[in-house]
């Protein structure tokens, strides 16, 4: 079992979701995030004051999956998020030690499903 965490551009979220759905991956958590990386920051003038903005809006997608789904999940995220420009995002893959479905008490791969 793995946890895939991806940070992507907010405007690419629908494309990533559609790419995941097309590969029969529909279970995910999505949150808004702020971050900075190679894309860097920018200067903005707010009420006459120069402000450096170095945290950009991103979307964090988390997908807990069985090992057999790792490759196609990563492929789908890349397919939906890639523009070829700096700031497309990053994907991290973490091992999951255990998963328990609260409703039924199922554990492991059965609890993750699909």
PDB file of C-alpha atoms in Angstrom:
ATOM      1  CA  UNK A   1       0.000   0.000   0.000  1.00  0.00           C
ATOM      2  CA  UNK A   2       1.197   3.483  -0.850  1.00  0.00           C
ATOM      3  CA  UNK A   3       0.199   7.071  -0.227  1.00  0.00           C
ATOM      4  CA  UNK A   4       0.757   9.291  -3.242  1.00  0.00           C
ATOM      5  CA  UNK A   5       0.920  13.011  -2.504  1.00  0.00           C
ATOM      6  CA  UNK A   6       1.033  15.442  -5.405  1.00  0.00           C
ATOM      7  CA  UNK A   7       1.306  19.226  -5.445  1.00  0.00           C
ATOM      8  CA  UNK A   8      -0.063  20.706  -8.655  1.00  0.00           C
ATOM      9  CA  UNK A   9      -1.223  23.994 -10.171  1.00  0.00           C
ATOM     10  CA  UNK A  10      -4.827  24.785  -9.102  1.00  0.00           C
ATOM     11  CA  UNK A  11      -5.943  25.271 -12.710  1.00  0.00           C
ATOM     12  CA  UNK A  12      -4.807  21.704 -13.564  1.00  0.00           C
ATOM     13  CA  UNK A  13      -6.992  20.027 -10.914  1.00  0.00           C
ATOM     14  CA  UNK A  14      -9.871  19.145 -13.246  1.00  0.00           C
ATOM     15  CA  UNK A  15      -7.494  17.672 -15.824  1.00  0.00           C
ATOM     16  CA  UNK A  16      -5.794  15.561 -13.132  1.00  0.00           C
ATOM     17  CA  UNK A  17      -9.130  14.348 -11.749  1.00  0.00           C
ATOM     18  CA  UNK A  18     -10.311  13.366 -15.231  1.00  0.00           C
ATOM     19  CA  UNK A  19      -7.044  11.525 -15.917  1.00  0.00           C
ATOM     20  CA  UNK A  20      -7.400   9.637 -12.613  1.00  0.00           C
ATOM     21  CA  UNK A  21     -11.057   8.784 -13.334  1.00  0.00           C
ATOM     22  CA  UNK A  22     -10.095   7.476 -16.776  1.00  0.00           C
ATOM     23  CA  UNK A  23      -7.744   4.997 -15.060  1.00  0.00           C
ATOM     24  CA  UNK A  24     -10.512   3.987 -12.602  1.00  0.00           C
ATOM     25  CA  UNK A  25      -8.987   5.839  -9.644  1.00  0.00           C
ATOM     26  CA  UNK A  26     -11.682   7.814  -7.879  1.00  0.00           C
ATOM     27  CA  UNK A  27     -10.707   7.901  -4.206  1.00  0.00           C
ATOM     28  CA  UNK A  28      -8.685  10.982  -3.295  1.00  0.00           C
ATOM     29  CA  UNK A  29      -8.385  13.862  -0.854  1.00  0.00           C
ATOM     30  CA  UNK A  30      -7.791  17.373  -2.115  1.00  0.00           C
ATOM     31  CA  UNK A  31      -6.676  20.405  -0.107  1.00  0.00           C
ATOM     32  CA  UNK A  32      -5.408  23.872  -0.901  1.00  0.00           C
ATOM     33  CA  UNK A  33      -1.762  24.523  -0.119  1.00  0.00           C
ATOM     34  CA  UNK A  34       0.839  27.267  -0.345  1.00  0.00           C
ATOM     35  CA  UNK A  35       4.419  26.620  -1.314  1.00  0.00           C
ATOM     36  CA  UNK A  36       7.499  27.818  -3.106  1.00  0.00           C
ATOM     37  CA  UNK A  37      10.050  26.069  -5.203  1.00  0.00           C
ATOM     38  CA  UNK A  38      11.882  26.617  -8.445  1.00  0.00           C
ATOM     39  CA  UNK A  39       9.039  28.832  -9.627  1.00  0.00           C
ATOM     40  CA  UNK A  40      10.124  31.471  -7.104  1.00  0.00           C
ATOM     41  CA  UNK A  41       8.170  34.469  -5.965  1.00  0.00           C
ATOM     42  CA  UNK A  42       7.160  37.817  -7.358  1.00  0.00           C
ATOM     43  CA  UNK A  43       6.810  41.423  -6.209  1.00  0.00           C
ATOM     44  CA  UNK A  44       3.447  43.074  -5.880  1.00  0.00           C
ATOM     45  CA  UNK A  45       2.567  46.650  -5.039  1.00  0.00           C
ATOM     46  CA  UNK A  46      -0.152  46.763  -2.377  1.00  0.00           C
ATOM     47  CA  UNK A  47      -1.359  50.224  -1.306  1.00  0.00           C
ATOM     48  CA  UNK A  48       1.927  51.766  -2.311  1.00  0.00           C
ATOM     49  CA  UNK A  49       4.075  49.212  -0.505  1.00  0.00           C
ATOM     50  CA  UNK A  50       6.283  46.747  -2.369  1.00  0.00           C
ATOM     51  CA  UNK A  51       5.460  43.243  -1.089  1.00  0.00           C
ATOM     52  CA  UNK A  52       7.387  40.078  -1.959  1.00  0.00           C
ATOM     53  CA  UNK A  53       5.061  37.143  -2.491  1.00  0.00           C
ATOM     54  CA  UNK A  54       7.050  33.901  -2.375  1.00  0.00           C
ATOM     55  CA  UNK A  55       4.314  31.410  -1.538  1.00  0.00           C
ATOM     56  CA  UNK A  56       2.261  30.283  -4.516  1.00  0.00           C
ATOM     57  CA  UNK A  57      -1.166  28.672  -4.470  1.00  0.00           C
ATOM     58  CA  UNK A  58      -1.039  24.923  -5.084  1.00  0.00           C
ATOM     59  CA  UNK A  59      -3.417  22.002  -4.727  1.00  0.00           C
ATOM     60  CA  UNK A  60      -2.409  18.946  -2.697  1.00  0.00           C
ATOM     61  CA  UNK A  61      -3.847  15.630  -3.859  1.00  0.00           C
ATOM     62  CA  UNK A  62      -3.553  12.535  -1.683  1.00  0.00           C
ATOM     63  CA  UNK A  63      -4.374   9.079  -3.016  1.00  0.00           C
ATOM     64  CA  UNK A  64      -4.039   5.951  -0.872  1.00  0.00           C
ATOM     65  CA  UNK A  65      -3.739   2.951  -3.185  1.00  0.00           C
ATOM     66  CA  UNK A  66      -2.717  -0.663  -3.401  1.00  0.00           C
ATOM     67  CA  UNK A  67       0.719  -1.343  -4.878  1.00  0.00           C
ATOM     68  CA  UNK A  68      -0.691  -2.518  -8.214  1.00  0.00           C
ATOM     69  CA  UNK A  69      -2.155   0.972  -8.843  1.00  0.00           C
ATOM     70  CA  UNK A  70       1.002   3.034  -8.204  1.00  0.00           C
ATOM     71  CA  UNK A  71       2.236   3.310 -11.796  1.00  0.00           C
ATOM     72  CA  UNK A  72      -1.091   4.184 -13.356  1.00  0.00           C
ATOM     73  CA  UNK A  73      -1.858   6.719 -10.602  1.00  0.00           C
ATOM     74  CA  UNK A  74       1.465   8.494 -11.145  1.00  0.00           C
ATOM     75  CA  UNK A  75       0.963   8.389 -14.937  1.00  0.00           C
ATOM     76  CA  UNK A  76      -2.500   9.931 -14.582  1.00  0.00           C
ATOM     77  CA  UNK A  77      -1.283  12.763 -12.346  1.00  0.00           C
ATOM     78  CA  UNK A  78       1.568  13.563 -14.732  1.00  0.00           C
ATOM     79  CA  UNK A  79      -0.775  13.399 -17.733  1.00  0.00           C
ATOM     80  CA  UNK A  80      -3.205  15.856 -16.168  1.00  0.00           C
ATOM     81  CA  UNK A  81      -0.738  18.226 -14.487  1.00  0.00           C
ATOM     82  CA  UNK A  82       2.107  18.572 -16.993  1.00  0.00           C
ATOM     83  CA  UNK A  83       2.354  21.807 -18.947  1.00  0.00           C
ATOM     84  CA  UNK A  84       6.112  21.641 -19.483  1.00  0.00           C
ATOM     85  CA  UNK A  85       6.716  24.845 -17.523  1.00  0.00           C
ATOM     86  CA  UNK A  86       8.297  25.493 -14.150  1.00  0.00           C
ATOM     87  CA  UNK A  87       5.711  25.038 -11.396  1.00  0.00           C
ATOM     88  CA  UNK A  88       3.968  21.922 -12.721  1.00  0.00           C
ATOM     89  CA  UNK A  89       4.440  20.332  -9.299  1.00  0.00           C
ATOM     90  CA  UNK A  90       5.876  17.317  -7.525  1.00  0.00           C
ATOM     91  CA  UNK A  91       4.753  13.777  -6.668  1.00  0.00           C
ATOM     92  CA  UNK A  92       5.819  11.976  -3.498  1.00  0.00           C
ATOM     93  CA  UNK A  93       5.215   8.273  -2.787  1.00  0.00           C
ATOM     94  CA  UNK A  94       5.137   7.028   0.802  1.00  0.00           C
ATOM     95  CA  UNK A  95       4.668   3.498   2.137  1.00  0.00           C
ATOM     96  CA  UNK A  96       1.543   2.906   4.231  1.00  0.00           C
ATOM     97  CA  UNK A  97       2.051   0.646   7.183  1.00  0.00           C
ATOM     98  CA  UNK A  98      -1.636  -0.058   7.807  1.00  0.00           C
ATOM     99  CA  UNK A  99      -5.098   1.063   6.736  1.00  0.00           C
ATOM    100  CA  UNK A 100      -8.331   0.427   8.641  1.00  0.00           C
ATOM    101  CA  UNK A 101     -11.816   1.161   7.329  1.00  0.00           C
ATOM    102  CA  UNK A 102     -13.685   2.572  10.320  1.00  0.00           C
ATOM    103  CA  UNK A 103     -17.162   1.493   9.189  1.00  0.00           C
ATOM    104  CA  UNK A 104     -16.397  -2.211   8.698  1.00  0.00           C
ATOM    105  CA  UNK A 105     -13.129  -2.784  10.524  1.00  0.00           C
ATOM    106  CA  UNK A 106     -11.495  -4.096   7.318  1.00  0.00           C
ATOM    107  CA  UNK A 107      -7.706  -3.804   7.286  1.00  0.00           C
ATOM    108  CA  UNK A 108      -4.920  -3.532   4.730  1.00  0.00           C
ATOM    109  CA  UNK A 109      -5.596  -3.684   1.005  1.00  0.00           C
ATOM    110  CA  UNK A 110      -9.275  -4.551   1.579  1.00  0.00           C
ATOM    111  CA  UNK A 111      -9.737  -1.317   3.524  1.00  0.00           C
ATOM    112  CA  UNK A 112      -8.230   0.822   0.742  1.00  0.00           C
ATOM    113  CA  UNK A 113     -10.362  -0.859  -1.920  1.00  0.00           C
ATOM    114  CA  UNK A 114      -9.958  -0.892  -5.670  1.00  0.00           C
TER     115      UNK A 114
END
